[in-house]
Amino acid sequence: MKPRQAEVERNTLETQIRVQINLDGSGQADLHTGLPFLDHMIHQIVRHGLFDLSIQAQGDLDIDAHHTVEDIGITLGQAFAQAVGDKSGIQRYGHAYVPLDEALSRVVVDLSGRPALVFAVEFPRAQVGGFDVDLFHEFFQGFVNHAMLTLHLDALRGRNTHHIAETLFKACGRALRMAVSRDPRMAGNIPSTKGTLSL
């Protein structure tokens, strides 16, 4: 089957971002956001989702990382939605539990066509590697709003902020991989009694 791919550019006075994604890839990442810890986390989605992903981003990091992180989430969500297409023949739902030492997270996703984010995450400290971990909520909110999906992120336990974040991103990759997987029994049908998964 033809690989599900998309490329999206977003240019504003605050950020310039280009995202290329292949949902049927092998986990290859080319990430240049200007934020090393964010690159490290997005790489977890790529590797565990088996997506190929390139993100080239420039933003007003001299102010802070907020605009860049949010706009990367938005652009990634737009590219993801384009690559998924009309969602015919896919699993639609995905879930994953991922541990890392003392940390454990659960992620559940529904490619519903309705943006909804539940972010039940508390980080023990505010920064890792100079990155403000509060911005992960902005990243996922931007992604959810533009990928048009429902995403539940639950950090079930953990003491180490790096570990908690990493389990969330790894579980997100695995849940998305499950959700976009093709289901031979669907035979090209939309996995909804409504016959559509778009607004």
JSON list of C-alpha atoms in Angstrom, two decimals, residues 95-166:
[
{"chain": "A", "resi": 95, "resn": "HIS", "atom": "CA", "xyz": [-3.53, 2.37, 24.15]},
{"chain": "A", "resi": 96, "resn": "ALA", "atom": "CA", "xyz": [-0.25, 1.67, 25.91]},
{"chain": "A", "resi": 97, "resn": "TYR", "atom": "CA", "xyz": [1.24, 1.35, 29.36]},
{"chain": "A", "resi": 98, "resn": "VAL", "atom": "CA", "xyz": [4.95, 2.13, 29.55]},
{"chain": "A", "resi": 99, "resn": "PRO", "atom": "CA", "xyz": [7.22, 1.88, 32.62]},
{"chain": "A", "resi": 100, "resn": "LEU", "atom": "CA", "xyz": [10.67, 3.36, 33.14]},
{"chain": "A", "resi": 101, "resn": "ASP", "atom": "CA", "xyz": [12.14, 2.32, 36.44]},
{"chain": "A", "resi": 102, "resn": "GLU", "atom": "CA", "xyz": [9.80, 3.81, 39.10]},
{"chain": "A", "resi": 103, "resn": "ALA", "atom": "CA", "xyz": [7.63, 5.71, 36.60]},
{"chain": "A", "resi": 104, "resn": "LEU", "atom": "CA", "xyz": [4.56, 4.34, 34.85]},
{"chain": "A", "resi": 105, "resn": "SER", "atom": "CA", "xyz": [2.29, 6.10, 32.37]},
{"chain": "A", "resi": 106, "resn": "ARG", "atom": "CA", "xyz": [-0.83, 5.19, 30.42]},
{"chain": "A", "resi": 107, "resn": "VAL", "atom": "CA", "xyz": [-1.90, 6.74, 27.13]},
{"chain": "A", "resi": 108, "resn": "VAL", "atom": "CA", "xyz": [-5.21, 6.10, 25.36]},
{"chain": "A", "resi": 109, "resn": "VAL", "atom": "CA", "xyz": [-6.10, 7.59, 21.97]},
{"chain": "A", "resi": 110, "resn": "ASP", "atom": "CA", "xyz": [-9.19, 7.70, 19.77]},
{"chain": "A", "resi": 111, "resn": "LEU", "atom": "CA", "xyz": [-8.86, 9.06, 16.24]},
{"chain": "A", "resi": 112, "resn": "SER", "atom": "CA", "xyz": [-12.37, 10.36, 16.70]},
{"chain": "A", "resi": 113, "resn": "GLY", "atom": "CA", "xyz": [-12.32, 13.55, 14.67]},
{"chain": "A", "resi": 114, "resn": "ARG", "atom": "CA", "xyz": [-13.08, 15.39, 17.92]},
{"chain": "A", "resi": 115, "resn": "PRO", "atom": "CA", "xyz": [-10.22, 17.17, 19.70]},
{"chain": "A", "resi": 116, "resn": "ALA", "atom": "CA", "xyz": [-10.09, 16.41, 23.42]},
{"chain": "A", "resi": 117, "resn": "LEU", "atom": "CA", "xyz": [-7.13, 16.28, 25.77]},
{"chain": "A", "resi": 118, "resn": "VAL", "atom": "CA", "xyz": [-7.02, 14.90, 29.29]},
{"chain": "A", "resi": 119, "resn": "PHE", "atom": "CA", "xyz": [-3.59, 15.62, 30.78]},
{"chain": "A", "resi": 120, "resn": "ALA", "atom": "CA", "xyz": [-3.48, 13.98, 34.22]},
{"chain": "A", "resi": 121, "resn": "VAL", "atom": "CA", "xyz": [0.21, 14.59, 34.84]},
{"chain": "A", "resi": 122, "resn": "GLU", "atom": "CA", "xyz": [2.09, 16.11, 37.76]},
{"chain": "A", "resi": 123, "resn": "PHE", "atom": "CA", "xyz": [5.82, 16.64, 37.46]},
{"chain": "A", "resi": 124, "resn": "PRO", "atom": "CA", "xyz": [7.93, 16.72, 40.67]},
{"chain": "A", "resi": 125, "resn": "ARG", "atom": "CA", "xyz": [10.08, 19.55, 39.32]},
{"chain": "A", "resi": 126, "resn": "ALA", "atom": "CA", "xyz": [9.61, 22.37, 36.86]},
{"chain": "A", "resi": 127, "resn": "GLN", "atom": "CA", "xyz": [12.51, 21.84, 34.46]},
{"chain": "A", "resi": 128, "resn": "VAL", "atom": "CA", "xyz": [14.62, 19.13, 32.87]},
{"chain": "A", "resi": 129, "resn": "GLY", "atom": "CA", "xyz": [17.69, 20.12, 30.90]},
{"chain": "A", "resi": 130, "resn": "GLY", "atom": "CA", "xyz": [16.56, 23.73, 30.99]},
{"chain": "A", "resi": 131, "resn": "PHE", "atom": "CA", "xyz": [13.19, 22.80, 29.46]},
{"chain": "A", "resi": 132, "resn": "ASP", "atom": "CA", "xyz": [9.99, 23.97, 31.20]},
{"chain": "A", "resi": 133, "resn": "VAL", "atom": "CA", "xyz": [7.97, 20.73, 31.49]},
{"chain": "A", "resi": 134, "resn": "ASP", "atom": "CA", "xyz": [4.71, 22.69, 31.82]},
{"chain": "A", "resi": 135, "resn": "LEU", "atom": "CA", "xyz": [5.06, 23.24, 28.07]},
{"chain": "A", "resi": 136, "resn": "PHE", "atom": "CA", "xyz": [4.37, 19.57, 27.40]},
{"chain": "A", "resi": 137, "resn": "HIS", "atom": "CA", "xyz": [0.71, 20.35, 28.01]},
{"chain": "A", "resi": 138, "resn": "GLU", "atom": "CA", "xyz": [0.88, 23.07, 25.33]},
{"chain": "A", "resi": 139, "resn": "PHE", "atom": "CA", "xyz": [2.57, 20.67, 22.93]},
{"chain": "A", "resi": 140, "resn": "PHE", "atom": "CA", "xyz": [-0.08, 17.99, 23.35]},
{"chain": "A", "resi": 141, "resn": "GLN", "atom": "CA", "xyz": [-2.94, 20.53, 23.27]},
{"chain": "A", "resi": 142, "resn": "GLY", "atom": "CA", "xyz": [-1.70, 21.89, 19.95]},
{"chain": "A", "resi": 143, "resn": "PHE", "atom": "CA", "xyz": [-1.26, 18.38, 18.59]},
{"chain": "A", "resi": 144, "resn": "VAL", "atom": "CA", "xyz": [-4.71, 17.19, 19.70]},
{"chain": "A", "resi": 145, "resn": "ASN", "atom": "CA", "xyz": [-6.51, 20.27, 18.39]},
{"chain": "A", "resi": 146, "resn": "HIS", "atom": "CA", "xyz": [-5.09, 19.86, 14.89]},
{"chain": "A", "resi": 147, "resn": "ALA", "atom": "CA", "xyz": [-4.78, 16.08, 14.64]},
{"chain": "A", "resi": 148, "resn": "MET", "atom": "CA", "xyz": [-8.47, 15.99, 15.59]},
{"chain": "A", "resi": 149, "resn": "LEU", "atom": "CA", "xyz": [-8.21, 13.18, 18.11]},
{"chain": "A", "resi": 150, "resn": "THR", "atom": "CA", "xyz": [-8.98, 12.36, 21.72]},
{"chain": "A", "resi": 151, "resn": "LEU", "atom": "CA", "xyz": [-5.92, 11.79, 23.90]},
{"chain": "A", "resi": 152, "resn": "HIS", "atom": "CA", "xyz": [-5.75, 10.75, 27.55]},
{"chain": "A", "resi": 153, "resn": "LEU", "atom": "CA", "xyz": [-2.34, 11.03, 29.18]},
{"chain": "A", "resi": 154, "resn": "ASP", "atom": "CA", "xyz": [-2.09, 9.64, 32.69]},
{"chain": "A", "resi": 155, "resn": "ALA", "atom": "CA", "xyz": [1.13, 9.62, 34.72]},
{"chain": "A", "resi": 156, "resn": "LEU", "atom": "CA", "xyz": [0.25, 6.86, 37.16]},
{"chain": "A", "resi": 157, "resn": "ARG", "atom": "CA", "xyz": [3.37, 7.07, 39.33]},
{"chain": "A", "resi": 158, "resn": "GLY", "atom": "CA", "xyz": [6.91, 8.30, 39.36]},
{"chain": "A", "resi": 159, "resn": "ARG", "atom": "CA", "xyz": [9.44, 10.41, 41.26]},
{"chain": "A", "resi": 160, "resn": "ASN", "atom": "CA", "xyz": [11.84, 11.37, 38.47]},
{"chain": "A", "resi": 161, "resn": "THR", "atom": "CA", "xyz": [10.52, 14.06, 36.10]},
{"chain": "A", "resi": 162, "resn": "HIS", "atom": "CA", "xyz": [12.64, 12.83, 33.17]},
{"chain": "A", "resi": 163, "resn": "HIS", "atom": "CA", "xyz": [11.31, 9.30, 33.64]},
{"chain": "A", "resi": 164, "resn": "ILE", "atom": "CA", "xyz": [7.71, 10.48, 33.84]},
{"chain": "A", "resi": 165, "resn": "ALA", "atom": "CA", "xyz": [8.00, 12.54, 30.66]},
{"chain": "A", "resi": 166, "resn": "GLU", "atom": "CA", "xyz": [9.74, 9.74, 28.79]}
]
